[in-house]
PDB file of C-alpha atoms in Angstrom:
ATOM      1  CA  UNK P  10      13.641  12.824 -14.010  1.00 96.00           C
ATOM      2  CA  UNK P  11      10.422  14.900 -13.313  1.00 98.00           C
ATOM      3  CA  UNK P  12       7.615  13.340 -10.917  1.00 98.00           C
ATOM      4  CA  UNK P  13       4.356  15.337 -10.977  1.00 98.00           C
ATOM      5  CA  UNK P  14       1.836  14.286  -8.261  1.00 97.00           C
ATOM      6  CA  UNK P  15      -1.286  15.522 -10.112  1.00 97.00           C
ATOM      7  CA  UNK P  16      -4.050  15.734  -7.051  1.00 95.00           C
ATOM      8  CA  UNK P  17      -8.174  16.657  -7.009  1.00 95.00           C
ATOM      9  CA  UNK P  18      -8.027  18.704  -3.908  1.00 89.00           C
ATOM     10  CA  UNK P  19      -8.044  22.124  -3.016  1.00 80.00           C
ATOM     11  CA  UNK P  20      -5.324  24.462  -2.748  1.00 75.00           C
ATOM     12  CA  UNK P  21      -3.374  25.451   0.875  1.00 68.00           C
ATOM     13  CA  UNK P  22      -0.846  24.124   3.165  1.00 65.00           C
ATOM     14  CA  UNK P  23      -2.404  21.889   5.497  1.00 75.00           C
ATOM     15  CA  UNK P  24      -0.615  22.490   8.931  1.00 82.00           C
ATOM     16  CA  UNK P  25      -0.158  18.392   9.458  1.00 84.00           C
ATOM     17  CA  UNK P  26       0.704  17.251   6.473  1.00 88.00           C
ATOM     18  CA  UNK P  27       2.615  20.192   4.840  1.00 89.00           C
ATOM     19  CA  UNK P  28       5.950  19.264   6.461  1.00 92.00           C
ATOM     20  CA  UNK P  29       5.884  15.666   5.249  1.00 94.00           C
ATOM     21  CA  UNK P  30       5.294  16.779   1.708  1.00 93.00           C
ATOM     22  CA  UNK P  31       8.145  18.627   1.638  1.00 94.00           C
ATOM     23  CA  UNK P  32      10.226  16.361   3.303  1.00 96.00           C
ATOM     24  CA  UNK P  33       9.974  13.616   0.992  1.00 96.00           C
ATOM     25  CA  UNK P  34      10.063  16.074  -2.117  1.00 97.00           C
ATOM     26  CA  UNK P  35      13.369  17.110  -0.687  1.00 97.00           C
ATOM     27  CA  UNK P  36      15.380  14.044  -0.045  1.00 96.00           C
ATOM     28  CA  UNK P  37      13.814  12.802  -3.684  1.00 97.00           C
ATOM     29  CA  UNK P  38      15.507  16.098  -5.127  1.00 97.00           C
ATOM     30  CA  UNK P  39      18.930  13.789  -5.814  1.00 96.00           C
ATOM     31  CA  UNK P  40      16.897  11.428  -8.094  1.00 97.00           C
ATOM     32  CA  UNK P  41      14.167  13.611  -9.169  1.00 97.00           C
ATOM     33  CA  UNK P  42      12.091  16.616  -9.380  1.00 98.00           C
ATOM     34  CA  UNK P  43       9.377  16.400  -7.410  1.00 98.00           C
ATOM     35  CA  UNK P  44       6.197  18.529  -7.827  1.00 96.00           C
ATOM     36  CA  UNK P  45       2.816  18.598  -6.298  1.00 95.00           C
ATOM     37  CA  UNK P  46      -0.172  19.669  -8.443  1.00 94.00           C
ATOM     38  CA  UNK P  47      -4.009  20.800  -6.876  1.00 93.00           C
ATOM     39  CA  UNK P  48      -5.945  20.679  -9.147  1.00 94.00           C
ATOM     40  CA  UNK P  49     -10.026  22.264  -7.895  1.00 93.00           C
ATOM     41  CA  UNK P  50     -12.126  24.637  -9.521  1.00 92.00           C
ATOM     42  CA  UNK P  51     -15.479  26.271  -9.623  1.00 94.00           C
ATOM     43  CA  UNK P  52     -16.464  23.669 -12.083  1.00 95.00           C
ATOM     44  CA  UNK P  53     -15.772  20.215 -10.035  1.00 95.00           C
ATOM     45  CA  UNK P  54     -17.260  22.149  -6.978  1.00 94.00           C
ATOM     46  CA  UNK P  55     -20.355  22.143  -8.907  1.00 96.00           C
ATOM     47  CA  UNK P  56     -20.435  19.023 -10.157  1.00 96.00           C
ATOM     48  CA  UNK P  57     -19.656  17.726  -6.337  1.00 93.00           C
ATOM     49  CA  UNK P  58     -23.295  18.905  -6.280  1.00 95.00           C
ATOM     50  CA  UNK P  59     -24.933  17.692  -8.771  1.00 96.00           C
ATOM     51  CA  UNK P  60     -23.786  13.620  -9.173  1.00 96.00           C
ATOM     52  CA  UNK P  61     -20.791  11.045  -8.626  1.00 96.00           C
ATOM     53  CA  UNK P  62     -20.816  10.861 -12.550  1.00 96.00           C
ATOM     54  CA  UNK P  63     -20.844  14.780 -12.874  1.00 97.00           C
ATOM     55  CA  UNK P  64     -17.683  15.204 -10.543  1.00 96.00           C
ATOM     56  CA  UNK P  65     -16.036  12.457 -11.943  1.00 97.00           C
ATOM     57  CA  UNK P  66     -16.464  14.586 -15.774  1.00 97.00           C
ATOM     58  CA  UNK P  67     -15.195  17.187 -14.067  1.00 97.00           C
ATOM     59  CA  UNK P  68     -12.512  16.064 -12.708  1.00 97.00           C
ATOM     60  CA  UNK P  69     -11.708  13.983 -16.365  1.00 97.00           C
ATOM     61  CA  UNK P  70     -12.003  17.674 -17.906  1.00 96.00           C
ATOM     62  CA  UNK P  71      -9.482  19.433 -15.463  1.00 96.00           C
ATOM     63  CA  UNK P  72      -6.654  16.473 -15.368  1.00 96.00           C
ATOM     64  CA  UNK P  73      -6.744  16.022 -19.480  1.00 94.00           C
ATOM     65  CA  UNK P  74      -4.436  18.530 -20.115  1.00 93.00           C
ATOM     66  CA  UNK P  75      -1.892  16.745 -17.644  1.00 96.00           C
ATOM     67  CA  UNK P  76      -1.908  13.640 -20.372  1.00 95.00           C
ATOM     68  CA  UNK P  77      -0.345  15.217 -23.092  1.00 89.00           C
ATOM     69  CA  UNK P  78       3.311  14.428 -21.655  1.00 90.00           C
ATOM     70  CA  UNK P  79       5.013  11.341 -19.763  1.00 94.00           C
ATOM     71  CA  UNK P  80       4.181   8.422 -18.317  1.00 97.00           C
ATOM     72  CA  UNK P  81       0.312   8.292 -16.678  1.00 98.00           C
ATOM     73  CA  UNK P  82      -0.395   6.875 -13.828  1.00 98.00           C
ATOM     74  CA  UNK P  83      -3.804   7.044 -11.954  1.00 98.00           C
ATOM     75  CA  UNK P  84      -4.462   5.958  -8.302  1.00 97.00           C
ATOM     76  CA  UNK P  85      -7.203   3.841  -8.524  1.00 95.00           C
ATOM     77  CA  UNK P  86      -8.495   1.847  -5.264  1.00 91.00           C
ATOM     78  CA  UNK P  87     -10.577  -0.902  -7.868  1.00 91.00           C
ATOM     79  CA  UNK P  88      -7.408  -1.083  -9.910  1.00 95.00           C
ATOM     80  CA  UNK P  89      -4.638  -3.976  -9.645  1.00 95.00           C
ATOM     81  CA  UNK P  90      -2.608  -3.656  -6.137  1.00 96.00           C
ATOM     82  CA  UNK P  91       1.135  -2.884  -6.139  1.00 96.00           C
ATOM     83  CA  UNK P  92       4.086  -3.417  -3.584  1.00 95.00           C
ATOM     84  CA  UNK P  93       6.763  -0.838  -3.574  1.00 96.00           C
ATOM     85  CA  UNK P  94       9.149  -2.898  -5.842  1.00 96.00           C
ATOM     86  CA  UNK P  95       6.300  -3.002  -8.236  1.00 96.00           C
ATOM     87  CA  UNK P  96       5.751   0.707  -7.909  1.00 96.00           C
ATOM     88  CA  UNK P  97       9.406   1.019  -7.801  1.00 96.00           C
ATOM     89  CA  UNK P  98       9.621  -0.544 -11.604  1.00 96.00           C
ATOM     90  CA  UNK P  99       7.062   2.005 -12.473  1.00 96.00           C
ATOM     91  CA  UNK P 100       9.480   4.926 -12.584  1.00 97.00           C
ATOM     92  CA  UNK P 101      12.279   3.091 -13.684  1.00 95.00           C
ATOM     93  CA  UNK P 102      13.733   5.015 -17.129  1.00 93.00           C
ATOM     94  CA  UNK P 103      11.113   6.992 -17.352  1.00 96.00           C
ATOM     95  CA  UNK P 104      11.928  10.857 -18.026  1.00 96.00           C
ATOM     96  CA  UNK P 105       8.625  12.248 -16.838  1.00 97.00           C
ATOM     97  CA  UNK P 106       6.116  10.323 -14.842  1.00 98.00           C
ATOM     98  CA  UNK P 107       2.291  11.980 -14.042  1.00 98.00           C
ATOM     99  CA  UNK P 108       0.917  10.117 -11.413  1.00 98.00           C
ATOM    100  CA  UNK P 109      -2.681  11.602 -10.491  1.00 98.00           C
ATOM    101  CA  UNK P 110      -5.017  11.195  -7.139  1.00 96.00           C
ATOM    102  CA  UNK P 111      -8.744  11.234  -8.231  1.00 94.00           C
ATOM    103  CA  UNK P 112     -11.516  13.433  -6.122  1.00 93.00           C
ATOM    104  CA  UNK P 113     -13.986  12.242  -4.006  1.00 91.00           C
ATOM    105  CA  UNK P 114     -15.670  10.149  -6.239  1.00 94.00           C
ATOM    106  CA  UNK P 115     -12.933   8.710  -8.433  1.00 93.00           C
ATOM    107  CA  UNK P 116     -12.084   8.619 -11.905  1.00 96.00           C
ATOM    108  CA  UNK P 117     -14.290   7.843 -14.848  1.00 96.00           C
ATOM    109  CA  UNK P 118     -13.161   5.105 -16.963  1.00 95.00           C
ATOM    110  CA  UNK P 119     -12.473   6.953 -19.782  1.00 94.00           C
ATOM    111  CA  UNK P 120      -9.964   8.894 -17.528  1.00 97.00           C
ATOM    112  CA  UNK P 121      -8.563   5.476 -16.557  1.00 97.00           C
ATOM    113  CA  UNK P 122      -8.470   4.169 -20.062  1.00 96.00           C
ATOM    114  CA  UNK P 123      -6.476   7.733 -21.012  1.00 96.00           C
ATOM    115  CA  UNK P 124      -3.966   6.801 -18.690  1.00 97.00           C
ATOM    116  CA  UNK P 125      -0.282   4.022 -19.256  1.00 97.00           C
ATOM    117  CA  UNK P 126      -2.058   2.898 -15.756  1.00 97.00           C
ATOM    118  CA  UNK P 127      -3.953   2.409 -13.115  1.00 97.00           C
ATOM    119  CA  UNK P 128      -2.740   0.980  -9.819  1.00 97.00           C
ATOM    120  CA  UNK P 129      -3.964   0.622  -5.806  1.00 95.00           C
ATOM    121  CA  UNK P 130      -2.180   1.050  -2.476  1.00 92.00           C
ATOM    122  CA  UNK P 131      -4.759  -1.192  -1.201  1.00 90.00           C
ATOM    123  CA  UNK P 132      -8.699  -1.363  -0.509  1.00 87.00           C
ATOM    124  CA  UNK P 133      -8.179   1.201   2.677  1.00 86.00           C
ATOM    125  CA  UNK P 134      -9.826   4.444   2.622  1.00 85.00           C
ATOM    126  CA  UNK P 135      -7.707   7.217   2.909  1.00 86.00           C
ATOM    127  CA  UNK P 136      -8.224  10.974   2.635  1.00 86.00           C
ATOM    128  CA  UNK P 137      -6.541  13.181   0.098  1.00 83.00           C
ATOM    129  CA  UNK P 138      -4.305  14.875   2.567  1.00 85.00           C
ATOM    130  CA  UNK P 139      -3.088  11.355   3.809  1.00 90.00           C
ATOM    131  CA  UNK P 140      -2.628   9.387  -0.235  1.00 93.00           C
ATOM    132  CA  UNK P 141      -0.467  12.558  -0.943  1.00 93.00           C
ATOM    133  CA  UNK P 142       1.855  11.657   1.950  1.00 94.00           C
ATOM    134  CA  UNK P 143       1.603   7.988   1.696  1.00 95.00           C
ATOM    135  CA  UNK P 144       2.980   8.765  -2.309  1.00 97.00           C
ATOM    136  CA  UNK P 145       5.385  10.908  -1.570  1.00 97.00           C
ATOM    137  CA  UNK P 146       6.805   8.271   0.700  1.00 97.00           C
ATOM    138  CA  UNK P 147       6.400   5.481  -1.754  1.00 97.00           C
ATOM    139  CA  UNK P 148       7.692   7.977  -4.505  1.00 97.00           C
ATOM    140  CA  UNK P 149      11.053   8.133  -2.776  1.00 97.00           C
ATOM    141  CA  UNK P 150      10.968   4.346  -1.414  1.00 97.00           C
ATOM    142  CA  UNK P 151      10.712   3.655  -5.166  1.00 97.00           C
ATOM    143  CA  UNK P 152      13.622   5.976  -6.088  1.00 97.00           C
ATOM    144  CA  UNK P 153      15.889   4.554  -3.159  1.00 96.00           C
ATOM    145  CA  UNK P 154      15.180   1.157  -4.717  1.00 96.00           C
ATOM    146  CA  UNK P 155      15.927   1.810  -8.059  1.00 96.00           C
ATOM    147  CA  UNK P 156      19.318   3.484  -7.409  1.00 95.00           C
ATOM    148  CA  UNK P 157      19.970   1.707  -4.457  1.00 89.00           C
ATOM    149  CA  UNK P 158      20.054   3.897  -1.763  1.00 82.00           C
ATOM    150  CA  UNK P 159      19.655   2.107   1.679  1.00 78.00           C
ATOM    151  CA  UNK P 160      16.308   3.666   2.838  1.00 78.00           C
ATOM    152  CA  UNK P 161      14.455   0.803   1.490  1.00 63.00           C
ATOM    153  CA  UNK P 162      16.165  -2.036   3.219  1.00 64.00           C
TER     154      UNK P 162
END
């Protein structure tokens, strides 16, 4: 199974969080292949300065080619709330699963409507750095429940 983690953010190791990330891609490694995707470009930093509904195009325009293969999912605060056994069923037989982390100002509809789904951890505000970790976590909480592996009890 392949897991991408398809992310508006820029590029670098972040001192904090960087160890976390590769923690949880690690112990995932016996269930799946874990990979993290940035995804930031001259265009979206533009559009960052021009409107909400320009950075949202922009971001529409550099995650697109990411839909062409497996299973979509989009984080989505506005979108229906799941608990880890719900999130859990969401990689279950599934070869290849794309789940994507919008930028700043969220996804576009027609992004949304592109995508198998759109879930939320919750209403909570939480910045980019932080979601990644907090779905890599739930990434292998969801793996450990659908094989049965004892981290989830």
């Amino acid at each position: 199974m392949k897991i991408n983690v398809i992310i508006v953010d820029k590029k670098g190791k972040e001192p904090l969080y960087a160890p976390l990330i590769e923690h949880y891609k690690k112990i995932a490694k016996p269930f799946a292949k874990v990979e993290v995707i940035e995804v930031f470009d001259k265009e979206i930093a533009r559009a960052h300065d021009i409107s909400p509904d320009a950075a949202q195009k922009s971001y529409t325009k550099a995650l697109e080619k990411y839909l062409g293969s497996g299973y979509n999912v989009a984080l989505d605060p506005s979108s229906k709330e799941v608990d880890s056994h719900n999130f859990a069923d969401l990689l279950k037989d599934k070869s290849e699963v794309n789940l994507y982390i919008g930028g700043a100002y969220g996804f576009e509809s027609a992004f949304l409507n592109k995508c198998n789904k759109a879930i939320s951890f919750g209403k909570i505000t939480l910045s980019h750095k932080l979601v990644k970790v907090v779905l890599l976590e739930q990434i292998f909480r969801g793996l450990a429940i659908n094989h049965n592996h004892p981290y989830h009890k």
